[in-house]
Amino acid sequence: MSGDGSVLHTTAVIKEAVQTLRDGGLVAFPTETVYGLGADAKNPEAIKQIFTVKGRPSNHPLIVHLAAPDKFDEAQVDWVPVLAPWVRDLSEDALKLIQAFWPGPLTLVFKKDKSVLNELTGGQDTVAIRAPAHPIAQELLRRFKGGVVAPSANRFGKVSPTSAADVRSEFEDILDLMILDGGDCEVGIESTIIDLSSGDHPILLRPGLITPGEIFSKTGIKVYLPSELGSIKQNSDTPRVSGSLRAHYAPTTSLRMYAPGRVLDALSEFPDIKSRVAVAVWDSDSSLGEDGHPSVHFEEVIVPSDSATFASRLYRSLRDLDQQGWDLILYPEPPAGEEWDGVRDRLQRACFGSGPSSSSHDKS
């Protein structure tokens, strides 16, 4: 956590944030993944306010954030009382995943307890839950003593915020929005989402930092991809979750991916965009050079070839490039391998939703 975050992390500020949540207000706060826009998960009016402020369709479910039990550094922590008010039943697998990865960037989808508000589940009978690892998020949740729904603190469909300044620029018009500053987010992309609601097979609904391979090696639990379960479970049964729209995480500047060594091919697909192009290149690659395209002004942006570092800087880079007035942003296609699946997923959705007219296909 960066210095500026810890200075502001005073008891008085957290108490004010807790009171704001209790009064039905919104509080933006840092998690290890991205900044969330939080509201009391038991307050229907506060939840509606989140949808209004974000411009998010109300049939989109939200993730409930919970505090870890007070003694969560012990070997065996009892998470059951924490989850009991929210979920209908807790399987052995669920408890294994929780013991291994909470607090952390893993969201689990359960059949919901009947008391869970329809406003936060998008009318579904499932609820998505995680315990964030960021110390400020944990402190806020512990003092609040309840669940907080918190989608990313940005306008619907746009690039998620990874610093307090991002949140401020996203909601400049909401002057009284309380924002807890916890420095830059370490993980940088949203949590992995696993569906446990069907009872038979854990299913990966959104890739993230925690991969099926890591889950298997730490817990012995096999997580399936929806495509692997085609015959076993029809996709129509799969719960809707955050970040599953085709267009999402998108900059206003047109964004495209290029295959290794194919920058010029990517440019030739845009005959009308010939002026200023930002090209992200791997730190391990040699320089592109400008040969062959005299009408284009290239600027190279170096991106890390390590998947975790790439993820932690992805939204920061997209936001910065979006504000620099390029005509086109080109990103290299991430390499094969499940550790890249999370950023590949975000980049594909960002490309699809990008460009000045992105508001028109947000709805698709």
Short mmCIF file of C-alpha atoms in Angstrom, two decimals:
data_model
loop_
_atom_site.label_atom_id
_atom_site.label_comp_id
_atom_site.label_asym_id
_atom_site.label_seq_id
_atom_site.Cartn_x
_atom_site.Cartn_y
_atom_site.Cartn_z
CA MET A 1 0.00 0.00 0.00
CA SER A 2 1.43 3.38 -0.89
CA GLY A 3 2.28 6.00 1.70
CA ASP A 4 -0.52 8.39 0.83
CA GLY A 5 -3.08 5.70 1.56
CA SER A 6 -1.83 4.81 5.01
CA VAL A 7 -1.66 8.43 6.17
CA LEU A 8 -5.35 8.90 5.43
CA HIS A 9 -6.22 5.58 6.99
CA THR A 10 -7.24 7.01 10.34
CA THR A 11 -9.87 5.68 12.69
CA ALA A 12 -11.84 8.92 12.39
CA VAL A 13 -12.06 8.65 8.59
CA ILE A 14 -13.12 4.99 8.73
CA LYS A 15 -15.75 5.84 11.37
CA GLU A 16 -17.13 8.56 9.12
CA ALA A 17 -17.28 6.09 6.22
CA VAL A 18 -19.11 3.54 8.39
CA GLN A 19 -21.63 6.19 9.43
CA THR A 20 -22.12 7.20 5.78
CA LEU A 21 -22.92 3.58 4.88
CA ARG A 22 -25.31 3.25 7.85
CA ASP A 23 -27.07 6.44 6.73
CA GLY A 24 -27.69 4.92 3.28
CA GLY A 25 -24.88 6.82 1.54
CA LEU A 26 -22.18 5.58 -0.83
CA VAL A 27 -18.48 5.20 -0.01
CA ALA A 28 -15.75 4.45 -2.56
CA PHE A 29 -13.00 2.31 -1.05
CA PRO A 30 -9.89 0.44 -2.15
CA THR A 31 -9.71 -3.33 -2.54
CA GLU A 32 -6.70 -5.30 -3.78
CA THR A 33 -8.39 -5.67 -7.20
CA VAL A 34 -9.98 -2.30 -8.07
CA TYR A 35 -11.74 0.50 -6.16
CA GLY A 36 -15.34 -0.33 -5.26
CA LEU A 37 -18.39 1.90 -4.89
CA GLY A 38 -19.90 0.63 -1.67
CA ALA A 39 -23.41 0.63 -0.17
CA ASP A 40 -25.13 -1.21 2.69
CA ALA A 41 -26.16 -4.59 1.26
CA LYS A 42 -29.30 -4.58 3.46
CA ASN A 43 -30.55 -1.17 2.28
CA PRO A 44 -32.61 -1.31 -0.96
CA GLU A 45 -32.56 2.48 -1.46
CA ALA A 46 -28.77 2.65 -1.09
CA ILE A 47 -28.39 -0.22 -3.57
CA LYS A 48 -30.64 1.56 -6.10
CA GLN A 49 -28.42 4.63 -5.74
CA ILE A 50 -25.40 2.59 -6.87
CA PHE A 51 -27.20 1.59 -10.08
CA THR A 52 -28.23 5.20 -10.71
CA VAL A 53 -24.79 6.69 -10.09
CA LYS A 54 -23.03 4.09 -12.25
CA GLY A 55 -25.69 4.03 -14.96
CA ARG A 56 -25.75 0.24 -14.48
CA PRO A 57 -28.76 -1.86 -15.56
CA SER A 58 -30.64 -3.03 -12.46
CA ASN A 59 -30.72 -6.69 -13.55
CA HIS A 60 -26.94 -6.83 -13.04
CA PRO A 61 -26.06 -8.54 -9.76
CA LEU A 62 -23.62 -6.99 -7.29
CA ILE A 63 -20.93 -8.69 -5.19
CA VAL A 64 -21.35 -8.63 -1.40
CA HIS A 65 -18.11 -7.84 0.46
CA LEU A 66 -17.71 -9.26 3.97
CA ALA A 67 -15.12 -8.86 6.72
CA ALA A 68 -12.97 -11.81 7.58
CA PRO A 69 -13.55 -13.21 11.10
CA ASP A 70 -11.49 -11.30 13.68
CA LYS A 71 -8.91 -14.06 14.10
CA PHE A 72 -8.47 -14.87 10.43
CA ASP A 73 -4.72 -15.49 10.79
CA GLU A 74 -5.35 -18.73 12.70
CA ALA A 75 -4.92 -22.02 10.86
CA GLN A 76 -8.62 -22.91 10.85
CA VAL A 77 -10.94 -19.94 10.81
CA ASP A 78 -14.66 -20.35 11.29
CA TRP A 79 -16.24 -18.61 8.31
CA VAL A 80 -19.62 -20.27 8.78
CA PRO A 81 -21.16 -17.54 11.00
CA VAL A 82 -19.90 -14.88 8.57
CA LEU A 83 -21.66 -16.52 5.62
CA ALA A 84 -24.74 -17.96 7.34
CA PRO A 85 -26.91 -14.81 6.92
CA TRP A 86 -26.22 -14.75 3.16
CA VAL A 87 -26.12 -18.28 1.77
CA ARG A 88 -28.43 -21.26 1.82
CA ASP A 89 -25.83 -23.99 2.21
CA LEU A 90 -22.06 -24.20 2.48
CA SER A 91 -20.41 -27.20 0.87
CA GLU A 92 -17.09 -28.75 1.85
CA ASP A 93 -15.63 -27.40 -1.40
CA ALA A 94 -16.81 -23.89 -0.58
CA LEU A 95 -15.13 -24.01 2.82
CA LYS A 96 -11.91 -25.36 1.30
CA LEU A 97 -11.82 -22.53 -1.25
CA ILE A 98 -12.55 -19.95 1.45
CA GLN A 99 -9.83 -21.32 3.78
CA ALA A 100 -7.31 -21.27 0.92
CA PHE A 101 -8.07 -17.92 -0.72
CA TRP A 102 -10.00 -15.55 1.57
CA PRO A 103 -9.41 -12.74 2.20
CA GLY A 104 -8.38 -12.33 -1.45
CA PRO A 105 -9.44 -11.81 -5.07
CA LEU A 106 -11.85 -14.76 -5.29
CA THR A 107 -15.64 -14.31 -5.50
CA LEU A 108 -17.90 -17.30 -4.87
CA VAL A 109 -21.50 -17.61 -6.09
CA PHE A 110 -23.95 -19.43 -3.81
CA LYS A 111 -27.68 -20.10 -3.64
CA LYS A 112 -28.85 -17.11 -1.60
CA ASP A 113 -30.54 -17.02 1.77
CA LYS A 114 -34.15 -15.84 1.46
CA SER A 115 -33.35 -12.62 3.35
CA VAL A 116 -30.88 -11.43 0.67
CA LEU A 117 -32.38 -8.52 -1.26
CA ASN A 118 -33.45 -9.08 -4.87
CA GLU A 119 -32.11 -5.59 -5.61
CA LEU A 120 -28.54 -6.84 -5.20
CA THR A 121 -28.93 -10.24 -6.91
CA GLY A 122 -30.51 -8.85 -10.09
CA GLY A 123 -33.60 -10.89 -9.23
CA GLN A 124 -31.68 -14.20 -9.27
CA ASP A 125 -31.68 -16.86 -6.54
CA THR A 126 -27.87 -16.68 -6.26
CA VAL A 127 -25.58 -14.30 -4.41
CA ALA A 128 -21.90 -13.51 -5.13
CA ILE A 129 -19.63 -12.98 -2.11
CA ARG A 130 -16.01 -12.16 -1.40
CA ALA A 131 -13.78 -11.02 1.46
CA PRO A 132 -11.36 -8.41 0.09
CA ALA A 133 -7.76 -8.46 1.32
CA HIS A 134 -7.02 -4.72 1.33
CA PRO A 135 -6.48 -3.57 4.95
CA ILE A 136 -8.69 -0.48 4.51
CA ALA A 137 -11.52 -2.57 3.03
CA GLN A 138 -11.21 -5.07 5.89
CA GLU A 139 -11.18 -2.31 8.52
CA LEU A 140 -14.23 -0.65 6.99
CA LEU A 141 -16.17 -3.94 6.79
CA ARG A 142 -15.17 -5.01 10.29
CA ARG A 143 -16.38 -1.75 11.81
CA PHE A 144 -19.52 -1.68 9.65
CA LYS A 145 -20.40 -5.20 10.87
CA GLY A 146 -22.40 -6.05 7.79
CA GLY A 147 -22.23 -6.78 4.08
CA VAL A 148 -21.31 -4.03 1.63
CA VAL A 149 -22.14 -4.33 -2.07
CA ALA A 150 -19.40 -2.72 -4.14
CA PRO A 151 -19.15 -2.84 -7.93
CA SER A 152 -16.16 -1.04 -9.45
CA ALA A 153 -16.29 2.72 -8.80
CA ASN A 154 -16.72 3.86 -12.40
CA ARG A 155 -19.44 4.57 -14.96
CA PHE A 156 -20.97 1.38 -16.31
CA GLY A 157 -18.92 -0.28 -19.08
CA LYS A 158 -15.88 1.97 -18.66
CA VAL A 159 -12.33 1.27 -17.43
CA SER A 160 -12.27 0.26 -13.76
CA PRO A 161 -10.45 2.57 -11.30
CA THR A 162 -7.23 1.49 -9.58
CA SER A 163 -6.54 4.69 -7.60
CA ALA A 164 -8.55 7.21 -5.58
CA ALA A 165 -7.78 9.84 -8.24
CA ASP A 166 -9.42 7.62 -10.89
CA VAL A 167 -12.59 7.48 -8.78
CA ARG A 168 -12.58 11.23 -8.30
CA SER A 169 -12.22 11.93 -12.03
CA GLU A 170 -14.95 9.38 -12.81
CA PHE A 171 -17.48 11.03 -10.48
CA GLU A 172 -16.43 14.69 -10.57
CA ASP A 173 -20.08 15.71 -10.54
CA ILE A 174 -20.78 13.97 -7.21
CA LEU A 175 -18.98 16.40 -4.95
CA ASP A 176 -19.89 14.81 -1.64
CA LEU A 177 -18.88 11.24 -2.61
CA MET A 178 -16.70 9.90 0.19
CA ILE A 179 -13.54 8.24 -1.17
CA LEU A 180 -11.13 6.31 1.06
CA ASP A 181 -7.64 6.54 -0.41
CA GLY A 182 -5.65 3.32 -0.13
CA GLY A 183 -3.05 3.99 -2.79
CA ASP A 184 -2.84 1.95 -6.01
CA CYS A 185 -4.54 -1.46 -6.25
CA GLU A 186 -2.04 -4.32 -6.35
CA VAL A 187 -3.97 -6.92 -8.37
CA GLY A 188 -5.45 -4.39 -10.79
CA ILE A 189 -8.18 -6.53 -12.41
CA GLU A 190 -11.43 -7.76 -10.87
CA SER A 191 -11.68 -10.94 -8.82
CA THR A 192 -11.96 -14.46 -10.20
CA ILE A 193 -15.61 -15.60 -9.97
CA ILE A 194 -16.45 -19.26 -9.30
CA ASP A 195 -20.06 -20.52 -9.35
CA LEU A 196 -20.81 -23.04 -6.59
CA SER A 197 -24.59 -22.64 -6.80
CA SER A 198 -25.35 -25.74 -8.87
CA GLY A 199 -23.94 -28.00 -6.16
CA ASP A 200 -22.15 -30.43 -8.48
CA HIS A 201 -19.32 -28.68 -10.34
CA PRO A 202 -17.52 -25.42 -9.50
CA ILE A 203 -17.62 -23.32 -12.69
CA LEU A 204 -15.33 -20.45 -13.67
CA LEU A 205 -17.56 -17.49 -14.61
CA ARG A 206 -14.88 -14.77 -14.74
CA PRO A 207 -11.11 -15.32 -14.89
CA GLY A 208 -8.80 -13.32 -12.64
CA LEU A 209 -5.51 -13.52 -10.79
CA ILE A 210 -6.47 -16.80 -9.06
CA THR A 211 -6.53 -19.46 -11.80
CA PRO A 212 -8.17 -22.92 -11.93
CA GLY A 213 -4.64 -24.39 -11.88
CA GLU A 214 -3.77 -22.62 -8.64
CA ILE A 215 -7.10 -23.64 -7.11
CA PHE A 216 -6.46 -27.27 -8.03
CA SER A 217 -2.91 -27.27 -6.68
CA LYS A 218 -3.95 -25.69 -3.34
CA THR A 219 -7.26 -27.47 -2.73
CA GLY A 220 -7.54 -30.43 -5.13
CA ILE A 221 -10.81 -28.92 -6.40
CA LYS A 222 -11.31 -29.02 -10.17
CA VAL A 223 -12.91 -25.88 -11.55
CA TYR A 224 -14.67 -26.30 -14.90
CA LEU A 225 -15.03 -23.82 -17.73
CA PRO A 226 -18.62 -23.29 -18.88
CA SER A 227 -17.60 -24.74 -22.28
CA GLU A 228 -16.47 -28.00 -20.64
CA LEU A 229 -19.90 -28.49 -19.12
CA GLY A 230 -21.94 -28.02 -22.27
CA SER A 231 -23.51 -31.44 -22.01
CA ILE A 232 -23.70 -31.56 -18.22
CA LYS A 233 -25.22 -28.18 -17.57
CA GLN A 234 -26.95 -25.88 -19.98
CA ASN A 235 -25.51 -22.38 -19.96
CA SER A 236 -28.91 -20.84 -19.43
CA ASP A 237 -28.68 -22.03 -15.81
CA THR A 238 -25.44 -20.16 -15.21
CA PRO A 239 -25.98 -17.15 -12.95
CA ARG A 240 -25.39 -13.69 -14.39
CA VAL A 241 -22.35 -12.10 -12.75
CA SER A 242 -20.46 -8.82 -12.86
CA GLY A 243 -18.22 -8.16 -15.85
CA SER A 244 -19.76 -10.79 -18.12
CA LEU A 245 -21.03 -8.40 -20.80
CA ARG A 246 -19.37 -8.54 -24.19
CA ALA A 247 -18.50 -4.82 -24.04
CA HIS A 248 -16.91 -3.77 -20.76
CA TYR A 249 -13.86 -2.09 -19.17
CA ALA A 250 -13.72 0.08 -22.27
CA PRO A 251 -11.79 3.25 -23.13
CA THR A 252 -13.37 5.95 -25.33
CA THR A 253 -10.40 5.69 -27.72
CA SER A 254 -10.58 2.77 -30.19
CA LEU A 255 -8.59 -0.16 -28.80
CA ARG A 256 -7.48 -3.20 -30.79
CA MET A 257 -5.16 -6.15 -30.25
CA TYR A 258 -2.46 -7.25 -32.66
CA ALA A 259 -0.90 -10.70 -33.16
CA PRO A 260 2.86 -11.06 -32.58
CA GLY A 261 4.75 -9.02 -35.19
CA ARG A 262 1.55 -7.88 -36.92
CA VAL A 263 1.30 -4.21 -35.91
CA LEU A 264 1.21 -3.01 -39.52
CA ASP A 265 -1.56 -5.50 -40.36
CA ALA A 266 -3.59 -4.13 -37.48
CA LEU A 267 -3.06 -0.61 -38.82
CA SER A 268 -4.10 -1.50 -42.33
CA GLU A 269 -7.49 -2.58 -40.97
CA PHE A 270 -8.02 1.08 -40.09
CA PRO A 271 -7.39 2.88 -43.37
CA ASP A 272 -9.01 6.05 -42.04
CA ILE A 273 -7.02 6.18 -38.81
CA LYS A 274 -3.59 7.20 -39.89
CA SER A 275 -2.44 9.90 -37.56
CA ARG A 276 -1.58 9.15 -33.92
CA VAL A 277 -1.31 5.58 -32.73
CA ALA A 278 -0.13 4.35 -29.32
CA VAL A 279 1.35 0.87 -29.64
CA ALA A 280 1.92 -1.18 -26.52
CA VAL A 281 4.95 -3.45 -26.92
CA TRP A 282 6.30 -6.14 -24.59
CA ASP A 283 9.28 -5.07 -22.48
CA SER A 284 11.03 -8.18 -23.85
CA ASP A 285 10.56 -7.14 -27.51
CA SER A 286 12.75 -5.00 -29.68
CA SER A 287 11.53 -1.62 -30.88
CA LEU A 288 8.96 -1.51 -33.69
CA GLY A 289 10.55 1.17 -35.82
CA GLU A 290 8.35 3.28 -38.07
CA ASP A 291 9.20 1.75 -41.44
CA GLY A 292 6.44 1.05 -43.84
CA HIS A 293 3.88 3.49 -42.49
CA PRO A 294 5.13 7.01 -43.00
CA SER A 295 1.71 8.60 -42.45
CA VAL A 296 1.39 7.26 -38.92
CA HIS A 297 2.87 8.78 -35.80
CA PHE A 298 3.64 5.82 -33.53
CA GLU A 299 4.45 6.05 -29.92
CA GLU A 300 5.59 2.93 -28.14
CA VAL A 301 4.32 2.15 -24.67
CA ILE A 302 6.26 -0.59 -22.91
CA VAL A 303 4.09 -3.18 -21.12
CA PRO A 304 5.36 -5.87 -18.72
CA SER A 305 5.66 -9.44 -20.01
CA ASP A 306 4.89 -10.84 -16.56
CA SER A 307 1.14 -11.59 -16.31
CA ALA A 308 0.60 -10.35 -12.73
CA THR A 309 2.48 -7.08 -13.34
CA PHE A 310 0.66 -6.61 -16.65
CA ALA A 311 -2.68 -7.03 -14.86
CA SER A 312 -1.78 -4.62 -12.08
CA ARG A 313 -1.00 -1.88 -14.64
CA LEU A 314 -3.57 -2.64 -17.35
CA TYR A 315 -6.37 -0.26 -16.32
CA ARG A 316 -3.89 2.42 -15.27
CA SER A 317 -2.32 2.32 -18.76
CA LEU A 318 -5.69 2.25 -20.57
CA ARG A 319 -6.93 5.24 -18.56
CA ASP A 320 -3.74 7.23 -19.16
CA LEU A 321 -3.69 6.45 -22.89
CA ASP A 322 -7.39 7.27 -23.17
CA GLN A 323 -6.71 10.76 -21.85
CA GLN A 324 -3.82 11.46 -24.22
CA GLY A 325 -5.89 11.96 -27.36
CA TRP A 326 -4.66 9.04 -29.50
CA ASP A 327 -6.70 7.97 -32.54
CA LEU A 328 -6.03 4.30 -31.88
CA ILE A 329 -4.48 2.20 -29.12
CA LEU A 330 -2.93 -1.14 -30.11
CA TYR A 331 -2.18 -3.81 -27.51
CA PRO A 332 -0.33 -7.09 -28.07
CA GLU A 333 -2.46 -10.23 -27.76
CA PRO A 334 -1.58 -11.86 -24.44
CA PRO A 335 0.25 -15.19 -24.76
CA ALA A 336 -1.49 -18.53 -24.25
CA GLY A 337 -1.75 -19.88 -20.71
CA GLU A 338 -4.36 -19.58 -17.98
CA GLU A 339 -2.34 -17.02 -16.00
CA TRP A 340 -3.11 -14.65 -18.92
CA ASP A 341 -6.82 -15.51 -19.14
CA GLY A 342 -7.91 -12.70 -16.80
CA VAL A 343 -6.20 -9.92 -18.76
CA ARG A 344 -7.13 -11.50 -22.10
CA ASP A 345 -10.79 -11.46 -21.00
CA ARG A 346 -10.60 -7.77 -19.94
CA LEU A 347 -8.80 -6.74 -23.15
CA GLN A 348 -11.28 -8.53 -25.43
CA ARG A 349 -14.24 -6.86 -23.73
CA ALA A 350 -12.44 -3.50 -23.71
CA CYS A 351 -11.74 -3.77 -27.46
CA PHE A 352 -15.34 -4.66 -28.19
CA GLY A 353 -16.70 -1.76 -26.15
CA SER A 354 -14.05 0.81 -27.11
CA GLY A 355 -14.35 3.82 -29.36
CA PRO A 356 -16.30 7.07 -29.25
CA SER A 357 -19.63 5.34 -29.91
CA SER A 358 -19.15 2.75 -27.19
CA SER A 359 -22.30 3.92 -25.41
CA SER A 360 -24.30 2.42 -28.26
CA HIS A 361 -23.07 -1.13 -27.67
CA ASP A 362 -22.86 -1.00 -23.89
CA LYS A 363 -26.42 -2.23 -24.05
CA SER A 364 -25.66 -5.27 -26.19
#
